[in-house]
Amino acid sequence: MKREKSDSINGEIGGKKACKTLSLTGETVLELSLCWPEPEGKKMKSVRRYYQKLQESFQKQWETELYLCACMDLAEKQEHGSVFYPWCASMAGEVIWMDEKCVSIAMKVQEERGDRRILEYRWGDVWYWEDGCPVRLKECVSGKRGWKEKLKKSFIEAAEGLRKQGIYLDLEKINCLHRYISMEYFALTDQELIFYCPQCTVAPAV
């Protein structure tokens, strides 16, 4: 497993990257790429440990369960004389905003299978520099009356905007979108809150 310092996350916050290629009988079966943030400072030690454990967890899962599935796919393709495409899995972190008080990180995990189907999971983390504790949503909206209803309305408006662009979305799911979006794992900028909707929640996979 090759590990190296990475500036692809953010030069101001630092990060690490690990890449690995798994093969079977000399043929590439699975390619892994993991990039995770490493905020500097003594107070951020727990945050660094969190992302390190996250990286180790995904890597272990991919090197065992996903690798086995990829090997089975290779065997099936060889048996039927079909073309085999190596599977890929990646974890990436991006600092989307930071100030003297906190840092906001957007995380993305992807698995691309042999049929070129991509499974994706996104979430956001916001941390205080002072003590390395997560920023809670209620701390971002404290003092704002009716913020929950406004948030629900903004979800619906955003979904409707996508529909007007020609993107198919399930109307029934749109009206209860707030039930599927995690209020705990969000991202933050100086202008907005960013929430992530699980894949295939309001639209079929393409």
PDB file of C-alpha atoms in Angstrom:
ATOM      1  CA  MET A   1       0.000   0.000   0.000  1.00  0.00           C
ATOM      2  CA  LYS A   2       1.572   3.259  -1.099  1.00  0.00           C
ATOM      3  CA  ARG A   3       1.069   6.159   1.292  1.00  0.00           C
ATOM      4  CA  GLU A   4       2.054   9.725   0.730  1.00  0.00           C
ATOM      5  CA  LYS A   5       1.306  13.270   1.771  1.00  0.00           C
ATOM      6  CA  SER A   6      -1.361  14.800  -0.417  1.00  0.00           C
ATOM      7  CA  ASP A   7      -2.163  18.411  -1.199  1.00  0.00           C
ATOM      8  CA  SER A   8      -5.277  17.435  -3.143  1.00  0.00           C
ATOM      9  CA  ILE A   9      -7.423  17.969  -0.057  1.00  0.00           C
ATOM     10  CA  ASN A  10      -6.190  21.388   0.968  1.00  0.00           C
ATOM     11  CA  GLY A  11      -2.661  22.670   1.449  1.00  0.00           C
ATOM     12  CA  GLU A  12      -3.650  24.622   4.566  1.00  0.00           C
ATOM     13  CA  ILE A  13      -5.100  21.660   6.388  1.00  0.00           C
ATOM     14  CA  GLY A  14      -2.968  18.789   5.098  1.00  0.00           C
ATOM     15  CA  GLY A  15      -3.928  15.269   4.182  1.00  0.00           C
ATOM     16  CA  LYS A  16      -2.790  11.768   3.333  1.00  0.00           C
ATOM     17  CA  LYS A  17      -3.326   9.515   0.366  1.00  0.00           C
ATOM     18  CA  ALA A  18      -3.058   5.748  -0.070  1.00  0.00           C
ATOM     19  CA  CYS A  19      -3.358   3.782  -3.314  1.00  0.00           C
ATOM     20  CA  LYS A  20      -3.365   0.046  -3.908  1.00  0.00           C
ATOM     21  CA  THR A  21      -3.973  -2.338  -6.792  1.00  0.00           C
ATOM     22  CA  LEU A  22      -5.279  -5.850  -6.064  1.00  0.00           C
ATOM     23  CA  SER A  23      -4.898  -8.567  -8.667  1.00  0.00           C
ATOM     24  CA  LEU A  24      -5.743 -12.203  -9.318  1.00  0.00           C
ATOM     25  CA  THR A  25      -3.491 -14.459 -11.421  1.00  0.00           C
ATOM     26  CA  GLY A  26      -1.685 -11.391 -12.661  1.00  0.00           C
ATOM     27  CA  GLU A  27      -4.769  -9.474 -13.764  1.00  0.00           C
ATOM     28  CA  THR A  28      -5.860  -6.242 -12.075  1.00  0.00           C
ATOM     29  CA  VAL A  29      -9.130  -6.835 -10.260  1.00  0.00           C
ATOM     30  CA  LEU A  30      -9.587  -3.903  -7.915  1.00  0.00           C
ATOM     31  CA  GLU A  31      -7.996  -0.456  -7.661  1.00  0.00           C
ATOM     32  CA  LEU A  32      -8.187   1.515  -4.413  1.00  0.00           C
ATOM     33  CA  SER A  33      -7.610   5.200  -3.785  1.00  0.00           C
ATOM     34  CA  LEU A  34      -8.118   6.777  -0.373  1.00  0.00           C
ATOM     35  CA  CYS A  35      -7.510  10.423   0.431  1.00  0.00           C
ATOM     36  CA  TRP A  36      -8.343  11.778   3.863  1.00  0.00           C
ATOM     37  CA  PRO A  37      -7.813  15.079   5.724  1.00  0.00           C
ATOM     38  CA  GLU A  38      -5.370  15.596   8.574  1.00  0.00           C
ATOM     39  CA  PRO A  39      -6.129  18.869  10.385  1.00  0.00           C
ATOM     40  CA  GLU A  40      -3.060  20.080  12.250  1.00  0.00           C
ATOM     41  CA  GLY A  41      -2.884  21.050  15.912  1.00  0.00           C
ATOM     42  CA  LYS A  42      -3.070  19.258  19.257  1.00  0.00           C
ATOM     43  CA  LYS A  43      -6.789  19.979  19.628  1.00  0.00           C
ATOM     44  CA  MET A  44      -7.508  18.171  16.341  1.00  0.00           C
ATOM     45  CA  LYS A  45      -5.929  14.880  17.373  1.00  0.00           C
ATOM     46  CA  SER A  46      -9.312  13.173  17.775  1.00  0.00           C
ATOM     47  CA  VAL A  47     -10.358  14.404  14.319  1.00  0.00           C
ATOM     48  CA  ARG A  48      -7.215  12.959  12.724  1.00  0.00           C
ATOM     49  CA  ARG A  49      -7.886   9.683  14.512  1.00  0.00           C
ATOM     50  CA  TYR A  50     -11.483   9.684  13.236  1.00  0.00           C
ATOM     51  CA  TYR A  51     -10.436   9.984   9.585  1.00  0.00           C
ATOM     52  CA  GLN A  52      -7.621   7.471  10.048  1.00  0.00           C
ATOM     53  CA  LYS A  53     -10.066   4.889  11.405  1.00  0.00           C
ATOM     54  CA  LEU A  54     -12.485   5.726   8.611  1.00  0.00           C
ATOM     55  CA  GLN A  55      -9.782   5.072   6.041  1.00  0.00           C
ATOM     56  CA  GLU A  56      -8.783   1.804   7.703  1.00  0.00           C
ATOM     57  CA  SER A  57     -12.397   0.633   7.875  1.00  0.00           C
ATOM     58  CA  PHE A  58     -13.140   1.246   4.202  1.00  0.00           C
ATOM     59  CA  GLN A  59      -9.815  -0.198   3.108  1.00  0.00           C
ATOM     60  CA  LYS A  60     -10.385  -3.390   5.093  1.00  0.00           C
ATOM     61  CA  GLN A  61     -13.900  -3.792   3.698  1.00  0.00           C
ATOM     62  CA  TRP A  62     -12.730  -3.241   0.130  1.00  0.00           C
ATOM     63  CA  GLU A  63      -9.726  -5.559   0.415  1.00  0.00           C
ATOM     64  CA  THR A  64     -11.964  -8.387   1.611  1.00  0.00           C
ATOM     65  CA  GLU A  65     -15.646  -8.205   0.630  1.00  0.00           C
ATOM     66  CA  LEU A  66     -15.365  -6.005  -2.474  1.00  0.00           C
ATOM     67  CA  TYR A  67     -12.245  -7.806  -3.693  1.00  0.00           C
ATOM     68  CA  LEU A  68     -14.020 -11.164  -3.433  1.00  0.00           C
ATOM     69  CA  CYS A  69     -16.968  -9.841  -5.459  1.00  0.00           C
ATOM     70  CA  ALA A  70     -14.582  -8.474  -8.080  1.00  0.00           C
ATOM     71  CA  CYS A  71     -12.789 -11.822  -8.306  1.00  0.00           C
ATOM     72  CA  MET A  72     -16.108 -13.623  -8.786  1.00  0.00           C
ATOM     73  CA  ASP A  73     -16.986 -11.152 -11.531  1.00  0.00           C
ATOM     74  CA  LEU A  74     -13.640 -11.835 -13.238  1.00  0.00           C
ATOM     75  CA  ALA A  75     -14.214 -15.596 -13.086  1.00  0.00           C
ATOM     76  CA  GLU A  76     -17.700 -15.236 -14.542  1.00  0.00           C
ATOM     77  CA  LYS A  77     -16.482 -12.992 -17.357  1.00  0.00           C
ATOM     78  CA  GLN A  78     -13.683 -15.416 -18.219  1.00  0.00           C
ATOM     79  CA  GLU A  79     -16.101 -18.333 -18.233  1.00  0.00           C
ATOM     80  CA  HIS A  80     -18.405 -16.600 -20.710  1.00  0.00           C
ATOM     81  CA  GLY A  81     -15.631 -14.982 -22.731  1.00  0.00           C
ATOM     82  CA  SER A  82     -16.801 -11.476 -21.816  1.00  0.00           C
ATOM     83  CA  VAL A  83     -14.712  -8.365 -21.250  1.00  0.00           C
ATOM     84  CA  PHE A  84     -13.789  -7.755 -17.625  1.00  0.00           C
ATOM     85  CA  TYR A  85     -13.411  -4.212 -16.348  1.00  0.00           C
ATOM     86  CA  PRO A  86     -11.439  -3.753 -13.103  1.00  0.00           C
ATOM     87  CA  TRP A  87     -13.465  -2.547 -10.150  1.00  0.00           C
ATOM     88  CA  CYS A  88     -12.549   0.719  -8.424  1.00  0.00           C
ATOM     89  CA  ALA A  89     -13.182   2.142  -4.975  1.00  0.00           C
ATOM     90  CA  SER A  90     -12.250   5.520  -3.574  1.00  0.00           C
ATOM     91  CA  MET A  91     -12.606   7.757  -0.555  1.00  0.00           C
ATOM     92  CA  ALA A  92     -11.915  11.480  -0.872  1.00  0.00           C
ATOM     93  CA  GLY A  93     -12.155  14.524   1.368  1.00  0.00           C
ATOM     94  CA  GLU A  94     -12.355  18.153   0.355  1.00  0.00           C
ATOM     95  CA  VAL A  95     -12.167  21.244   2.527  1.00  0.00           C
ATOM     96  CA  ILE A  96     -14.946  23.444   1.184  1.00  0.00           C
ATOM     97  CA  TRP A  97     -14.701  26.240   3.737  1.00  0.00           C
ATOM     98  CA  MET A  98     -12.756  27.257   6.804  1.00  0.00           C
ATOM     99  CA  ASP A  99     -12.241  30.261   9.065  1.00  0.00           C
ATOM    100  CA  GLU A 100     -10.616  30.941  12.427  1.00  0.00           C
ATOM    101  CA  LYS A 101     -13.478  29.163  14.223  1.00  0.00           C
ATOM    102  CA  CYS A 102     -14.145  25.960  12.272  1.00  0.00           C
ATOM    103  CA  VAL A 103     -13.388  23.867   9.191  1.00  0.00           C
ATOM    104  CA  SER A 104     -15.962  22.217   6.910  1.00  0.00           C
ATOM    105  CA  ILE A 105     -15.067  19.026   5.053  1.00  0.00           C
ATOM    106  CA  ALA A 106     -17.075  17.262   2.338  1.00  0.00           C
ATOM    107  CA  MET A 107     -16.496  13.496   2.096  1.00  0.00           C
ATOM    108  CA  LYS A 108     -17.255  11.194  -0.831  1.00  0.00           C
ATOM    109  CA  VAL A 109     -17.008   7.409  -1.089  1.00  0.00           C
ATOM    110  CA  GLN A 110     -17.435   5.647  -4.430  1.00  0.00           C
ATOM    111  CA  GLU A 111     -17.488   2.074  -5.657  1.00  0.00           C
ATOM    112  CA  GLU A 112     -17.431   1.418  -9.398  1.00  0.00           C
ATOM    113  CA  ARG A 113     -18.323  -2.151 -10.254  1.00  0.00           C
ATOM    114  CA  GLY A 114     -17.529  -4.170 -13.360  1.00  0.00           C
ATOM    115  CA  ASP A 115     -20.791  -3.197 -15.029  1.00  0.00           C
ATOM    116  CA  ARG A 116     -19.653   0.455 -14.701  1.00  0.00           C
ATOM    117  CA  ARG A 117     -22.364   1.041 -12.109  1.00  0.00           C
ATOM    118  CA  ILE A 118     -21.276   3.595  -9.502  1.00  0.00           C
ATOM    119  CA  LEU A 119     -22.399   3.463  -5.892  1.00  0.00           C
ATOM    120  CA  GLU A 120     -21.798   6.728  -4.091  1.00  0.00           C
ATOM    121  CA  TYR A 121     -22.175   8.039  -0.563  1.00  0.00           C
ATOM    122  CA  ARG A 122     -21.572  11.653   0.473  1.00  0.00           C
ATOM    123  CA  TRP A 123     -21.620  13.446   3.780  1.00  0.00           C
ATOM    124  CA  GLY A 124     -20.192  16.520   5.469  1.00  0.00           C
ATOM    125  CA  ASP A 125     -18.242  17.123   8.676  1.00  0.00           C
ATOM    126  CA  VAL A 126     -17.784  20.450  10.432  1.00  0.00           C
ATOM    127  CA  TRP A 127     -15.216  20.749  13.257  1.00  0.00           C
ATOM    128  CA  TYR A 128     -14.294  23.417  15.784  1.00  0.00           C
ATOM    129  CA  TRP A 129     -10.584  24.279  15.773  1.00  0.00           C
ATOM    130  CA  GLU A 130     -10.693  25.113  19.476  1.00  0.00           C
ATOM    131  CA  ASP A 131     -11.434  21.620  20.766  1.00  0.00           C
ATOM    132  CA  GLY A 132     -11.880  19.318  17.750  1.00  0.00           C
ATOM    133  CA  CYS A 133     -15.577  18.814  18.526  1.00  0.00           C
ATOM    134  CA  PRO A 134     -18.195  18.596  15.770  1.00  0.00           C
ATOM    135  CA  VAL A 135     -20.345  21.636  15.040  1.00  0.00           C
ATOM    136  CA  ARG A 136     -24.008  20.780  15.604  1.00  0.00           C
ATOM    137  CA  LEU A 137     -26.762  21.925  13.291  1.00  0.00           C
ATOM    138  CA  LYS A 138     -28.680  23.599  16.100  1.00  0.00           C
ATOM    139  CA  GLU A 139     -25.618  25.758  16.775  1.00  0.00           C
ATOM    140  CA  CYS A 140     -25.766  27.068  13.206  1.00  0.00           C
ATOM    141  CA  VAL A 141     -29.450  27.943  13.346  1.00  0.00           C
ATOM    142  CA  SER A 142     -29.836  28.934  16.988  1.00  0.00           C
ATOM    143  CA  GLY A 143     -32.159  31.866  17.518  1.00  0.00           C
ATOM    144  CA  LYS A 144     -33.851  31.444  14.146  1.00  0.00           C
ATOM    145  CA  ARG A 145     -37.526  30.694  14.625  1.00  0.00           C
ATOM    146  CA  GLY A 146     -39.147  28.142  12.342  1.00  0.00           C
ATOM    147  CA  TRP A 147     -35.814  27.005  10.904  1.00  0.00           C
ATOM    148  CA  LYS A 148     -36.936  23.375  10.557  1.00  0.00           C
ATOM    149  CA  GLU A 149     -39.878  24.301   8.349  1.00  0.00           C
ATOM    150  CA  LYS A 150     -37.712  26.653   6.308  1.00  0.00           C
ATOM    151  CA  LEU A 151     -35.186  23.858   5.857  1.00  0.00           C
ATOM    152  CA  LYS A 152     -37.857  21.444   4.638  1.00  0.00           C
ATOM    153  CA  LYS A 153     -39.120  24.070   2.218  1.00  0.00           C
ATOM    154  CA  SER A 154     -35.616  24.704   0.873  1.00  0.00           C
ATOM    155  CA  PHE A 155     -35.178  20.960   0.192  1.00  0.00           C
ATOM    156  CA  ILE A 156     -38.389  20.907  -1.849  1.00  0.00           C
ATOM    157  CA  GLU A 157     -37.431  24.069  -3.749  1.00  0.00           C
ATOM    158  CA  ALA A 158     -34.006  22.650  -4.610  1.00  0.00           C
ATOM    159  CA  ALA A 159     -35.570  19.417  -5.864  1.00  0.00           C
ATOM    160  CA  GLU A 160     -38.129  21.312  -7.928  1.00  0.00           C
ATOM    161  CA  GLY A 161     -35.315  23.300  -9.470  1.00  0.00           C
ATOM    162  CA  LEU A 162     -33.664  20.081 -10.626  1.00  0.00           C
ATOM    163  CA  ARG A 163     -36.946  18.837 -12.081  1.00  0.00           C
ATOM    164  CA  LYS A 164     -37.251  22.011 -14.146  1.00  0.00           C
ATOM    165  CA  GLN A 165     -33.830  21.222 -15.586  1.00  0.00           C
ATOM    166  CA  GLY A 166     -35.228  17.960 -16.913  1.00  0.00           C
ATOM    167  CA  ILE A 167     -33.897  15.701 -14.149  1.00  0.00           C
ATOM    168  CA  TYR A 168     -36.407  13.032 -13.169  1.00  0.00           C
ATOM    169  CA  LEU A 169     -37.303  13.003  -9.479  1.00  0.00           C
ATOM    170  CA  ASP A 170     -40.001  11.119  -7.593  1.00  0.00           C
ATOM    171  CA  LEU A 171     -42.651  13.689  -6.608  1.00  0.00           C
ATOM    172  CA  GLU A 172     -43.830  11.695  -3.597  1.00  0.00           C
ATOM    173  CA  LYS A 173     -40.287  11.400  -2.259  1.00  0.00           C
ATOM    174  CA  ILE A 174     -39.590  15.101  -2.801  1.00  0.00           C
ATOM    175  CA  ASN A 175     -42.359  16.132  -0.411  1.00  0.00           C
ATOM    176  CA  CYS A 176     -40.826  14.093   2.404  1.00  0.00           C
ATOM    177  CA  LEU A 177     -37.188  14.603   1.449  1.00  0.00           C
ATOM    178  CA  HIS A 178     -36.311  15.779   4.954  1.00  0.00           C
ATOM    179  CA  ARG A 179     -36.880  12.224   6.209  1.00  0.00           C
ATOM    180  CA  TYR A 180     -34.025  10.878   4.103  1.00  0.00           C
ATOM    181  CA  ILE A 181     -31.452  13.625   4.591  1.00  0.00           C
ATOM    182  CA  SER A 182     -29.184  13.378   7.616  1.00  0.00           C
ATOM    183  CA  MET A 183     -29.279  16.487   9.775  1.00  0.00           C
ATOM    184  CA  GLU A 184     -26.137  15.363  11.595  1.00  0.00           C
ATOM    185  CA  TYR A 185     -23.659  15.102   8.720  1.00  0.00           C
ATOM    186  CA  PHE A 186     -23.783  18.409   6.863  1.00  0.00           C
ATOM    187  CA  ALA A 187     -21.260  20.810   5.381  1.00  0.00           C
ATOM    188  CA  LEU A 188     -20.994  24.533   5.899  1.00  0.00           C
ATOM    189  CA  THR A 189     -19.809  27.647   4.070  1.00  0.00           C
ATOM    190  CA  ASP A 190     -20.004  31.312   4.975  1.00  0.00           C
ATOM    191  CA  GLN A 191     -23.222  31.555   2.967  1.00  0.00           C
ATOM    192  CA  GLU A 192     -25.070  28.258   3.224  1.00  0.00           C
ATOM    193  CA  LEU A 193     -25.646  24.870   4.800  1.00  0.00           C
ATOM    194  CA  ILE A 194     -25.117  21.842   2.567  1.00  0.00           C
ATOM    195  CA  PHE A 195     -27.005  18.573   3.060  1.00  0.00           C
ATOM    196  CA  TYR A 196     -26.588  15.297   1.204  1.00  0.00           C
ATOM    197  CA  CYS A 197     -29.350  13.052  -0.087  1.00  0.00           C
ATOM    198  CA  PRO A 198     -28.640   9.296  -0.201  1.00  0.00           C
ATOM    199  CA  GLN A 199     -28.211   7.855  -3.677  1.00  0.00           C
ATOM    200  CA  CYS A 200     -31.425   6.634  -5.371  1.00  0.00           C
ATOM    201  CA  THR A 201     -33.647   8.211  -2.703  1.00  0.00           C
ATOM    202  CA  VAL A 202     -35.636  10.450  -5.038  1.00  0.00           C
ATOM    203  CA  ALA A 203     -34.448   9.195  -8.419  1.00  0.00           C
ATOM    204  CA  PRO A 204     -33.436   5.843  -9.928  1.00  0.00           C
ATOM    205  CA  ALA A 205     -29.802   5.040 -10.611  1.00  0.00           C
ATOM    206  CA  VAL A 206     -28.620   5.810 -14.142  1.00  0.00           C
TER     207      VAL A 206
END
